[in-house]
Structure formats: C-alpha cells, structure tokens
Amino acid sequence: MDAVTFDGHGDTEVIGYDEVPDPEVGRDEVLVDVKAGALNHLDVWTRRGMPGLDLEMPHVPGSDGAGVVTEVGAAVTRFSAGDRVALSAGVSCGDCEFCRNGEYPLCASFHVIGEHVPGVHSEYAAIPADNLVPVPDHVDWETAAAAPLVFQTAWRMLNTRADVSPGESVLVLGASGGVGHAAVQIADHAGAEVYATASTEEKLRYAEELGADHVVNYEEADFADEIRAETGKRGVDVVVDHVGEATWDDSLQSLAKGGRLVTCGATTGGRPETHVQRVFWNQLDILGSTMATPGEVDDALEHVWDGTFDVRIRDVLPMSESARAHELLENREGFGKVVVRPDSELD
C-alpha cells in the first residue's frame, strides 16, 4: 500500500509518499480502508522532532482519519466489516489509577497514534478497536476525518478543565486553527461571551460566523490591550491558549481576577516567562489539558455529527502532496482543518 512517510526529522522535504508493507491486524485491532485523513500541528512537531520522541523510521504520521472497516481481529466485537469509523488517537493502559478513575489522558502510558506510533495517513491502517468511533452515514469523509482530535481537545479544555458557565467570557487565541475554530463554537454553545483573535480580516469574519461576539486582529493590535479595553479593564474569565511562548504573558494579562488560562499546546515554544506575581495576586488558575476521555469524545462528536458544530476545511489535498499540507499549517494559510486523501481515492 502507499502511505505518507518520513525517514528522518526535518523540514517538509523529508516527507514522501511511498509504498510500505500492508498492516497486519492484531487480535484487538481493526483494519480500516482509509478514505481521508487530516493534519494537526501535532504532525508538524512530530515531523520536526520533539525532545524525547523516539520513532521507528520510516514513520507514518497522522492522528486524524476516517474510513471503512474491512477486517476485524479475533477479539473485536464492537465493529464489523463495512462499518464507517473515525480515529480517536489517544491510547491509555486502561488499568492504572487514572484510567480506573476515568481520567485516561493522565495515564502514565498515554500516547498518541501518529505521534508516538505509526499513524493513519495511508491507504490502510490497523487500529485498536478502542480507538475507533462510529461515523453516521450522512457524515462526509472530510468531516469525519477532521473533527475528532480538535473537537475532543477543545471540548475537554472548555467543559471539563475550565468548566465554562453561561454568561462567562472566553478569549480564544488563534481562532482560525483546528483547536481554535472548535473552541469558538464550544464556548458559544456553553453560553459564553466569546472573544477571538486571528491574523486577517477574512479569518476574523469566519470566527464571527462560528459564534465569536468580539474579534481582534493580533497583527494590528495588542490583544491584551484590546481585551482590557473591551471589558472595561476587567478582563475575561477564561483564555484558551494553544500558542505558548509568543502569547503567554498577554494571555495572563487578559484574565480577570480569579480567571483561568487553559492550555493544550505551545506552537511558538514551551518555555515562556511567567510573571508569578500576577498569578498569585490575581489568584489565577493555569490549567493543562490533553485530548479527552472516551465519554468526552462521544459528547463532542455527537454535536459534530448532528450539525451543531461546523468543521471548517481549508483545503483537501492528495496524500502525495502532504508536504504542501504541512506548509498550509506552518504558514497559517486559511481557516480550519487541512484534509489529505489517499491518491487512490482521488483517481
């Protein structure tokens, strides 16, 4: 079969589309005929190489994908050949104290398909049955592939970790990205007053379409100053920051007293300076969040499947053009998710 691969870390020139061995299906796995995959910034960082990441090369990336079941392992009872499924990429041990308490993302063995082990940007993929969710017949493959990672991540950030209540105010940074555009909709659905930042007027208009009440072009204004002005110097109750170093101080400055900053990533760097006095004097909470529990995944995707949440697709490309797909993310081109499909699906 053909698959997206890289055999070393680096820039986009390391990405290929090559023939690799067909996957073998284990007892607890399902073989999926992949119809579409989607990219996340996680794919960019995996390709570049992260501290502590030790991959078997060549590596097949991809933590988002959807397709049709063609074969099931001997121990699998949840799925049958012909079922439509999508990947939920977080893998936990299922037996530690955190897993027993339902907090799967806190598992010491937690890892991500596509990041730590081979992913699904390929014609076929063998996936643990526990990492698949059913996809209704009316949902198209691009939506099914693009929704799971970002919507489960944003759902846990806002509903579980930050516990957003109706009437609160939420600032979403980078509203044009995958997590950002999901977070705008989830905050709006929770009854919050939503502030959003983006780098162009076109992206800001998209954010407004999805539920943002106030928008800030961070290329033209300091968003912390704008938020303080918009809120009468009060600040917002919650900031959703997946940017990291470049926005960290302004995010803290944007919070009201007793506010919460919730973070799931650091695309501009993971070691920002923190004014600790601001944290304790204003009694701020800094909350980390990673992906979601199975129940949170189901809750988030139910709202995608029924059309409550809109998965925006900025481009659909053949998997052989995955280097270009990575560039779209790195250069912040467009609004929403980038989808890749096996070349054989586009013939």
mmCIF file of C-alpha atoms in Angstrom:
data_model
loop_
_atom_site.group_PDB
_atom_site.id
_atom_site.type_symbol
_atom_site.label_atom_id
_atom_site.label_comp_id
_atom_site.label_asym_id
_atom_site.label_seq_id
_atom_site.Cartn_x
_atom_site.Cartn_y
_atom_site.Cartn_z
ATOM 1 C CA MET A 1 0.000 0.000 0.000
ATOM 2 C CA ASP A 2 1.005 3.667 -0.270
ATOM 3 C CA ALA A 3 1.498 5.879 2.771
ATOM 4 C CA VAL A 4 2.836 9.270 3.785
ATOM 5 C CA THR A 5 6.253 8.711 5.379
ATOM 6 C CA PHE A 6 9.344 10.440 6.665
ATOM 7 C CA ASP A 7 12.608 8.653 7.473
ATOM 8 C CA GLY A 8 14.165 11.462 9.493
ATOM 9 C CA HIS A 9 13.211 14.702 11.205
ATOM 10 C CA GLY A 10 13.424 17.995 9.377
ATOM 11 C CA ASP A 11 11.613 20.394 7.081
ATOM 12 C CA THR A 12 8.922 19.374 4.597
ATOM 13 C CA GLU A 13 11.446 17.870 2.176
ATOM 14 C CA VAL A 14 11.648 14.777 4.418
ATOM 15 C CA ILE A 15 8.004 13.932 3.619
ATOM 16 C CA GLY A 16 7.380 11.256 0.995
ATOM 17 C CA TYR A 17 4.520 9.167 -0.346
ATOM 18 C CA ASP A 18 5.877 5.675 -0.649
ATOM 19 C CA GLU A 19 4.964 2.017 -0.841
ATOM 20 C CA VAL A 20 5.091 0.361 2.585
ATOM 21 C CA PRO A 21 4.103 -3.131 3.811
ATOM 22 C CA ASP A 22 0.392 -3.776 4.301
ATOM 23 C CA PRO A 23 -0.558 -3.646 8.003
ATOM 24 C CA GLU A 24 -1.157 -6.857 9.953
ATOM 25 C CA VAL A 25 -4.276 -6.902 12.130
ATOM 26 C CA GLY A 26 -3.860 -7.875 15.788
ATOM 27 C CA ARG A 27 -6.475 -9.557 17.986
ATOM 28 C CA ASP A 28 -7.789 -6.246 19.329
ATOM 29 C CA GLU A 29 -7.385 -4.284 16.122
ATOM 30 C CA VAL A 30 -9.471 -3.301 13.129
ATOM 31 C CA LEU A 31 -8.230 -2.883 9.558
ATOM 32 C CA VAL A 32 -9.554 0.371 8.087
ATOM 33 C CA ASP A 33 -9.667 1.322 4.427
ATOM 34 C CA VAL A 34 -8.750 4.969 4.953
ATOM 35 C CA LYS A 35 -10.894 7.394 2.974
ATOM 36 C CA ALA A 36 -9.483 10.630 4.410
ATOM 37 C CA GLY A 37 -7.008 11.912 6.972
ATOM 38 C CA ALA A 38 -6.475 15.344 8.484
ATOM 39 C CA LEU A 39 -3.494 17.296 9.747
ATOM 40 C CA ASN A 40 -2.877 18.928 13.095
ATOM 41 C CA HIS A 41 0.066 20.965 14.365
ATOM 42 C CA LEU A 42 0.993 17.748 16.143
ATOM 43 C CA ASP A 43 2.003 16.359 12.732
ATOM 44 C CA VAL A 44 4.317 19.321 12.169
ATOM 45 C CA TRP A 45 6.030 18.862 15.535
ATOM 46 C CA THR A 46 6.343 15.111 15.059
ATOM 47 C CA ARG A 47 7.958 15.631 11.675
ATOM 48 C CA ARG A 48 10.339 18.288 13.016
ATOM 49 C CA GLY A 49 11.213 16.153 16.047
ATOM 50 C CA MET A 50 10.431 16.811 19.697
ATOM 51 C CA PRO A 51 12.563 16.183 22.802
ATOM 52 C CA GLY A 52 12.133 12.611 23.981
ATOM 53 C CA LEU A 53 10.394 11.470 20.784
ATOM 54 C CA ASP A 54 11.988 8.228 19.636
ATOM 55 C CA LEU A 55 10.322 6.960 16.466
ATOM 56 C CA GLU A 56 10.924 3.873 14.411
ATOM 57 C CA MET A 57 11.744 5.086 10.901
ATOM 58 C CA PRO A 58 10.300 5.395 8.382
ATOM 59 C CA HIS A 59 7.352 6.843 10.287
ATOM 60 C CA VAL A 60 3.775 7.099 9.008
ATOM 61 C CA PRO A 61 2.176 10.218 10.529
ATOM 62 C CA GLY A 62 -1.468 11.101 11.022
ATOM 63 C CA SER A 63 -3.577 11.353 14.193
ATOM 64 C CA ASP A 64 -6.862 12.036 12.401
ATOM 65 C CA GLY A 65 -8.529 9.786 9.862
ATOM 66 C CA ALA A 66 -11.710 8.010 8.831
ATOM 67 C CA GLY A 67 -12.709 5.118 6.627
ATOM 68 C CA VAL A 68 -14.438 1.758 6.260
ATOM 69 C CA VAL A 69 -13.741 -1.377 8.303
ATOM 70 C CA THR A 70 -12.523 -4.227 6.082
ATOM 71 C CA GLU A 71 -11.355 -6.748 8.698
ATOM 72 C CA VAL A 72 -11.568 -7.214 12.467
ATOM 73 C CA GLY A 73 -9.269 -9.035 14.876
ATOM 74 C CA ALA A 74 -10.361 -12.190 16.681
ATOM 75 C CA ALA A 75 -11.188 -10.370 19.929
ATOM 76 C CA VAL A 76 -13.085 -7.443 18.388
ATOM 77 C CA THR A 77 -16.864 -7.358 18.905
ATOM 78 C CA ARG A 78 -17.701 -3.637 18.545
ATOM 79 C CA PHE A 79 -17.185 -3.389 14.791
ATOM 80 C CA SER A 80 -17.847 -5.416 11.657
ATOM 81 C CA ALA A 81 -16.713 -5.213 8.045
ATOM 82 C CA GLY A 82 -18.474 -2.331 6.302
ATOM 83 C CA ASP A 83 -18.762 -0.078 9.363
ATOM 84 C CA ARG A 84 -17.871 3.592 8.939
ATOM 85 C CA VAL A 85 -15.379 4.715 11.602
ATOM 86 C CA ALA A 86 -13.086 7.565 12.646
ATOM 87 C CA LEU A 87 -9.931 7.565 14.742
ATOM 88 C CA SER A 88 -9.697 8.890 18.298
ATOM 89 C CA ALA A 89 -5.926 8.868 18.664
ATOM 90 C CA GLY A 90 -5.243 8.782 22.418
ATOM 91 C CA VAL A 91 -4.114 5.396 23.787
ATOM 92 C CA SER A 92 -4.019 4.608 27.523
ATOM 93 C CA CYS A 93 -3.290 1.457 29.532
ATOM 94 C CA GLY A 94 -6.839 1.147 30.908
ATOM 95 C CA ASP A 95 -5.652 -0.237 34.243
ATOM 96 C CA CYS A 96 -3.734 2.430 36.205
ATOM 97 C CA GLU A 97 -5.303 4.580 38.942
ATOM 98 C CA PHE A 98 -6.083 7.360 36.479
ATOM 99 C CA CYS A 99 -7.680 5.031 33.933
ATOM 100 C CA ARG A 100 -9.753 3.363 36.659
ATOM 101 C CA ASN A 101 -10.975 6.817 37.665
ATOM 102 C CA GLY A 102 -11.901 7.628 34.072
ATOM 103 C CA GLU A 103 -9.059 10.149 33.600
ATOM 104 C CA TYR A 104 -7.445 8.395 30.655
ATOM 105 C CA PRO A 105 -5.335 11.391 29.461
ATOM 106 C CA LEU A 106 -3.487 11.329 32.819
ATOM 107 C CA CYS A 107 -2.325 7.732 32.285
ATOM 108 C CA ALA A 108 1.457 7.391 32.593
ATOM 109 C CA SER A 109 1.388 5.178 29.480
ATOM 110 C CA PHE A 110 -0.737 7.628 27.472
ATOM 111 C CA HIS A 111 0.448 8.009 23.905
ATOM 112 C CA VAL A 112 -0.923 9.198 20.594
ATOM 113 C CA ILE A 113 -1.384 7.303 17.342
ATOM 114 C CA GLY A 114 0.543 9.201 14.687
ATOM 115 C CA GLU A 115 2.847 10.864 17.212
ATOM 116 C CA HIS A 116 4.448 8.030 19.171
ATOM 117 C CA VAL A 117 3.394 5.082 16.967
ATOM 118 C CA PRO A 118 2.506 4.826 13.254
ATOM 119 C CA GLY A 119 -0.470 6.910 12.173
ATOM 120 C CA VAL A 120 -3.222 6.736 9.587
ATOM 121 C CA HIS A 121 -2.107 8.827 6.627
ATOM 122 C CA SER A 122 -2.037 5.736 4.473
ATOM 123 C CA GLU A 123 -4.328 3.664 2.275
ATOM 124 C CA TYR A 124 -4.963 1.177 5.093
ATOM 125 C CA ALA A 125 -4.357 1.266 8.849
ATOM 126 C CA ALA A 126 -4.582 -1.328 11.631
ATOM 127 C CA ILE A 127 -6.099 0.498 14.606
ATOM 128 C CA PRO A 128 -7.024 -0.698 18.126
ATOM 129 C CA ALA A 129 -10.794 -1.092 18.234
ATOM 130 C CA ASP A 130 -10.919 1.032 21.397
ATOM 131 C CA ASN A 131 -9.578 3.956 19.349
ATOM 132 C CA LEU A 132 -12.404 3.981 16.834
ATOM 133 C CA VAL A 133 -15.741 5.761 16.946
ATOM 134 C CA PRO A 134 -18.731 5.100 14.664
ATOM 135 C CA VAL A 135 -19.452 7.624 11.914
ATOM 136 C CA PRO A 136 -23.086 8.099 10.810
ATOM 137 C CA ASP A 137 -23.904 7.503 7.148
ATOM 138 C CA HIS A 138 -24.766 11.152 6.456
ATOM 139 C CA VAL A 139 -21.349 12.483 7.542
ATOM 140 C CA ASP A 140 -18.857 13.026 4.705
ATOM 141 C CA TRP A 141 -15.335 11.630 4.950
ATOM 142 C CA GLU A 142 -13.617 15.019 5.173
ATOM 143 C CA THR A 143 -15.699 15.993 8.208
ATOM 144 C CA ALA A 144 -15.280 12.582 9.844
ATOM 145 C CA ALA A 145 -11.517 12.739 9.426
ATOM 146 C CA ALA A 146 -11.059 16.358 10.501
ATOM 147 C CA ALA A 147 -13.276 16.525 13.597
ATOM 148 C CA PRO A 148 -12.098 14.094 16.305
ATOM 149 C CA LEU A 149 -8.768 15.429 17.594
ATOM 150 C CA VAL A 150 -9.538 19.148 17.694
ATOM 151 C CA PHE A 151 -13.132 18.925 18.883
ATOM 152 C CA GLN A 152 -12.385 16.467 21.679
ATOM 153 C CA THR A 153 -9.422 18.613 22.746
ATOM 154 C CA ALA A 154 -11.412 21.858 22.792
ATOM 155 C CA TRP A 155 -14.383 20.144 24.469
ATOM 156 C CA ARG A 156 -12.272 18.922 27.393
ATOM 157 C CA MET A 157 -10.477 22.258 27.695
ATOM 158 C CA LEU A 158 -13.640 24.310 27.991
ATOM 159 C CA ASN A 159 -16.214 21.996 29.566
ATOM 160 C CA THR A 160 -14.115 19.798 31.856
ATOM 161 C CA ARG A 161 -10.946 21.686 32.725
ATOM 162 C CA ALA A 162 -12.117 25.324 32.586
ATOM 163 C CA ASP A 163 -15.744 24.433 33.462
ATOM 164 C CA VAL A 164 -17.154 27.363 31.495
ATOM 165 C CA SER A 165 -20.579 28.555 32.648
ATOM 166 C CA PRO A 166 -23.270 30.529 30.790
ATOM 167 C CA GLY A 167 -22.593 34.256 30.994
ATOM 168 C CA GLU A 168 -18.835 33.940 31.440
ATOM 169 C CA SER A 169 -16.402 35.456 28.949
ATOM 170 C CA VAL A 170 -13.908 33.371 26.958
ATOM 171 C CA LEU A 171 -10.985 34.500 24.797
ATOM 172 C CA VAL A 172 -9.889 32.024 22.114
ATOM 173 C CA LEU A 173 -6.454 32.630 20.624
ATOM 174 C CA GLY A 174 -5.728 31.546 17.067
ATOM 175 C CA ALA A 175 -9.379 31.097 16.165
ATOM 176 C CA SER A 176 -8.544 30.137 12.575
ATOM 177 C CA GLY A 177 -6.781 26.885 13.519
ATOM 178 C CA GLY A 178 -8.230 23.472 14.245
ATOM 179 C CA VAL A 179 -8.498 23.723 18.036
ATOM 180 C CA GLY A 180 -9.268 27.437 17.825
ATOM 181 C CA HIS A 181 -12.246 27.170 15.494
ATOM 182 C CA ALA A 182 -13.610 24.285 17.579
ATOM 183 C CA ALA A 183 -13.131 26.246 20.821
ATOM 184 C CA VAL A 184 -15.053 29.268 19.489
ATOM 185 C CA GLN A 185 -18.067 27.081 18.772
ATOM 186 C CA ILE A 186 -17.902 25.134 22.036
ATOM 187 C CA ALA A 187 -17.596 28.319 24.106
ATOM 188 C CA ASP A 188 -20.540 29.835 22.261
ATOM 189 C CA HIS A 189 -22.561 26.647 22.770
ATOM 190 C CA ALA A 190 -21.780 26.831 26.505
ATOM 191 C CA GLY A 191 -23.422 30.263 26.645
ATOM 192 C CA ALA A 192 -20.230 32.296 26.997
ATOM 193 C CA GLU A 193 -19.453 35.702 25.514
ATOM 194 C CA VAL A 194 -16.724 34.822 23.042
ATOM 195 C CA TYR A 195 -13.679 36.895 22.104
ATOM 196 C CA ALA A 196 -11.397 35.583 19.332
ATOM 197 C CA THR A 197 -8.076 36.530 17.765
ATOM 198 C CA ALA A 198 -6.826 35.896 14.231
ATOM 199 C CA SER A 199 -4.320 37.412 11.806
ATOM 200 C CA THR A 200 -6.541 38.608 8.930
ATOM 201 C CA GLU A 201 -9.930 40.215 8.492
ATOM 202 C CA GLU A 202 -11.126 37.192 6.488
ATOM 203 C CA LYS A 203 -10.264 34.848 9.356
ATOM 204 C CA LEU A 204 -11.999 37.155 11.835
ATOM 205 C CA ARG A 205 -15.181 37.095 9.748
ATOM 206 C CA TYR A 206 -15.101 33.289 9.786
ATOM 207 C CA ALA A 207 -14.698 33.354 13.563
ATOM 208 C CA GLU A 208 -17.765 35.596 13.828
ATOM 209 C CA GLU A 209 -19.735 33.183 11.639
ATOM 210 C CA LEU A 210 -18.907 30.403 14.105
ATOM 211 C CA GLY A 211 -20.001 32.329 17.198
ATOM 212 C CA ALA A 212 -17.385 34.926 18.178
ATOM 213 C CA ASP A 213 -19.004 38.060 19.627
ATOM 214 C CA HIS A 214 -15.824 40.182 19.529
ATOM 215 C CA VAL A 215 -12.727 39.775 17.368
ATOM 216 C CA VAL A 216 -9.182 41.145 17.466
ATOM 217 C CA ASN A 217 -6.629 41.192 14.653
ATOM 218 C CA TYR A 218 -3.450 40.417 16.581
ATOM 219 C CA GLU A 219 -1.292 41.583 13.671
ATOM 220 C CA GLU A 220 -2.687 45.113 14.047
ATOM 221 C CA ALA A 221 -3.220 45.457 17.809
ATOM 222 C CA ASP A 222 -2.006 44.053 21.123
ATOM 223 C CA PHE A 223 -4.788 41.672 22.005
ATOM 224 C CA ALA A 224 -4.321 42.072 25.774
ATOM 225 C CA ASP A 225 -4.813 45.846 25.447
ATOM 226 C CA GLU A 226 -7.873 45.285 23.269
ATOM 227 C CA ILE A 227 -9.409 42.806 25.713
ATOM 228 C CA ARG A 228 -8.867 45.133 28.663
ATOM 229 C CA ALA A 229 -10.465 47.979 26.708
ATOM 230 C CA GLU A 230 -13.419 45.869 25.533
ATOM 231 C CA THR A 231 -14.126 44.624 29.060
ATOM 232 C CA GLY A 232 -13.718 47.911 30.902
ATOM 233 C CA LYS A 233 -10.320 46.811 32.276
ATOM 234 C CA ARG A 234 -11.911 43.720 33.854
ATOM 235 C CA GLY A 235 -10.514 41.009 31.579
ATOM 236 C CA VAL A 236 -12.103 37.712 30.610
ATOM 237 C CA ASP A 237 -12.911 34.708 32.762
ATOM 238 C CA VAL A 238 -11.143 32.144 30.564
ATOM 239 C CA VAL A 239 -8.352 32.259 27.984
ATOM 240 C CA VAL A 240 -7.829 29.331 25.590
ATOM 241 C CA ASP A 241 -4.127 29.425 24.660
ATOM 242 C CA HIS A 242 -2.562 26.771 22.432
ATOM 243 C CA VAL A 243 0.122 29.159 21.115
ATOM 244 C CA GLY A 244 2.525 29.218 24.056
ATOM 245 C CA GLU A 245 5.574 31.433 24.345
ATOM 246 C CA ALA A 246 4.518 34.229 21.962
ATOM 247 C CA THR A 247 1.175 34.858 23.685
ATOM 248 C CA TRP A 248 1.652 33.659 27.265
ATOM 249 C CA ASP A 249 2.184 36.995 29.010
ATOM 250 C CA ASP A 250 -0.630 38.699 27.101
ATOM 251 C CA SER A 251 -2.910 35.767 27.904
ATOM 252 C CA LEU A 252 -2.285 36.228 31.628
ATOM 253 C CA GLN A 253 -2.800 39.976 31.260
ATOM 254 C CA SER A 254 -6.148 39.329 29.547
ATOM 255 C CA LEU A 255 -7.593 37.449 32.528
ATOM 256 C CA ALA A 256 -9.948 38.888 35.108
ATOM 257 C CA LYS A 257 -9.157 38.357 38.775
ATOM 258 C CA GLY A 258 -9.822 34.712 39.556
ATOM 259 C CA GLY A 259 -9.623 33.859 35.842
ATOM 260 C CA ARG A 260 -8.493 30.595 34.255
ATOM 261 C CA LEU A 261 -5.948 30.060 31.493
ATOM 262 C CA VAL A 262 -6.320 26.653 29.847
ATOM 263 C CA THR A 263 -3.621 25.386 27.502
ATOM 264 C CA CYS A 264 -3.212 22.332 25.289
ATOM 265 C CA GLY A 265 -0.155 23.254 23.264
ATOM 266 C CA ALA A 266 2.743 25.573 22.576
ATOM 267 C CA THR A 267 3.230 26.032 18.844
ATOM 268 C CA THR A 268 5.586 29.008 19.376
ATOM 269 C CA GLY A 269 7.612 27.448 22.181
ATOM 270 C CA GLY A 270 7.046 25.803 25.542
ATOM 271 C CA ARG A 271 9.196 27.848 27.926
ATOM 272 C CA PRO A 272 7.606 31.285 28.299
ATOM 273 C CA GLU A 273 8.443 33.664 31.120
ATOM 274 C CA THR A 274 5.687 33.907 33.732
ATOM 275 C CA HIS A 275 5.078 36.881 35.986
ATOM 276 C CA VAL A 276 4.337 34.856 39.086
ATOM 277 C CA GLN A 277 3.205 37.937 40.988
ATOM 278 C CA ARG A 278 0.352 38.368 38.509
ATOM 279 C CA VAL A 279 -0.677 34.751 39.026
ATOM 280 C CA PHE A 280 -0.872 34.832 42.824
ATOM 281 C CA TRP A 281 -2.006 38.439 43.225
ATOM 282 C CA ASN A 282 -4.923 37.954 40.802
ATOM 283 C CA GLN A 283 -5.493 34.376 42.016
ATOM 284 C CA LEU A 284 -5.302 32.944 38.517
ATOM 285 C CA ASP A 285 -5.607 29.265 37.621
ATOM 286 C CA ILE A 286 -3.373 27.758 34.933
ATOM 287 C CA LEU A 287 -4.893 24.541 33.623
ATOM 288 C CA GLY A 288 -3.274 21.972 31.360
ATOM 289 C CA SER A 289 -5.361 19.773 29.095
ATOM 290 C CA THR A 290 -4.614 16.982 26.636
ATOM 291 C CA MET A 291 -7.136 15.338 24.319
ATOM 292 C CA ALA A 292 -10.123 13.752 26.124
ATOM 293 C CA THR A 293 -11.733 10.748 27.784
ATOM 294 C CA PRO A 294 -13.864 8.392 25.655
ATOM 295 C CA GLY A 295 -17.048 9.907 27.089
ATOM 296 C CA GLU A 296 -15.890 13.426 26.246
ATOM 297 C CA VAL A 297 -15.030 12.281 22.716
ATOM 298 C CA ASP A 298 -18.546 10.908 22.273
ATOM 299 C CA ASP A 299 -20.127 14.090 23.628
ATOM 300 C CA ALA A 300 -18.075 16.351 21.375
ATOM 301 C CA LEU A 301 -18.581 14.307 18.218
ATOM 302 C CA GLU A 302 -22.316 13.943 18.800
ATOM 303 C CA HIS A 303 -22.517 17.723 18.307
ATOM 304 C CA VAL A 304 -20.428 17.466 15.142
ATOM 305 C CA TRP A 305 -22.459 14.640 13.661
ATOM 306 C CA ASP A 306 -25.782 16.424 14.298
ATOM 307 C CA GLY A 307 -24.535 19.671 12.755
ATOM 308 C CA THR A 308 -24.377 21.765 15.936
ATOM 309 C CA PHE A 309 -20.656 22.283 15.331
ATOM 310 C CA ASP A 310 -19.251 23.060 11.900
ATOM 311 C CA VAL A 311 -15.923 21.534 10.851
ATOM 312 C CA ARG A 312 -14.290 24.048 8.559
ATOM 313 C CA ILE A 313 -11.986 22.610 5.884
ATOM 314 C CA ARG A 314 -9.403 24.975 4.421
ATOM 315 C CA ASP A 315 -8.133 22.560 1.745
ATOM 316 C CA VAL A 316 -8.320 18.935 0.561
ATOM 317 C CA LEU A 317 -5.146 17.518 -0.998
ATOM 318 C CA PRO A 318 -3.858 14.132 -2.180
ATOM 319 C CA MET A 319 -1.638 12.408 0.373
ATOM 320 C CA SER A 320 1.193 12.661 -2.164
ATOM 321 C CA GLU A 321 1.022 16.443 -1.596
ATOM 322 C CA SER A 322 1.367 16.195 2.186
ATOM 323 C CA ALA A 323 4.398 18.490 2.126
ATOM 324 C CA ARG A 324 2.108 21.241 0.857
ATOM 325 C CA ALA A 325 -0.448 20.323 3.533
ATOM 326 C CA HIS A 326 2.219 20.824 6.220
ATOM 327 C CA GLU A 327 3.117 24.199 4.692
ATOM 328 C CA LEU A 328 -0.516 25.340 4.959
ATOM 329 C CA LEU A 329 -0.346 24.788 8.713
ATOM 330 C CA GLU A 330 3.127 26.214 9.203
ATOM 331 C CA ASN A 331 2.349 29.347 7.185
ATOM 332 C CA ARG A 332 -1.074 29.803 8.830
ATOM 333 C CA GLU A 333 -2.798 29.826 5.456
ATOM 334 C CA GLY A 334 -6.591 29.620 5.542
ATOM 335 C CA PHE A 335 -9.183 28.825 8.202
ATOM 336 C CA GLY A 336 -9.913 25.391 9.679
ATOM 337 C CA LYS A 337 -8.501 21.935 9.021
ATOM 338 C CA VAL A 338 -6.358 20.575 6.183
ATOM 339 C CA VAL A 339 -7.522 17.198 4.854
ATOM 340 C CA VAL A 340 -5.477 14.673 2.869
ATOM 341 C CA ARG A 341 -6.924 11.733 0.949
ATOM 342 C CA PRO A 342 -5.145 8.661 -0.446
ATOM 343 C CA ASP A 343 -4.262 9.259 -4.082
ATOM 344 C CA SER A 344 -6.167 6.081 -4.973
ATOM 345 C CA GLU A 345 -9.351 7.649 -3.561
ATOM 346 C CA LEU A 346 -8.971 10.599 -5.932
ATOM 347 C CA ASP A 347 -8.221 8.652 -9.124
#
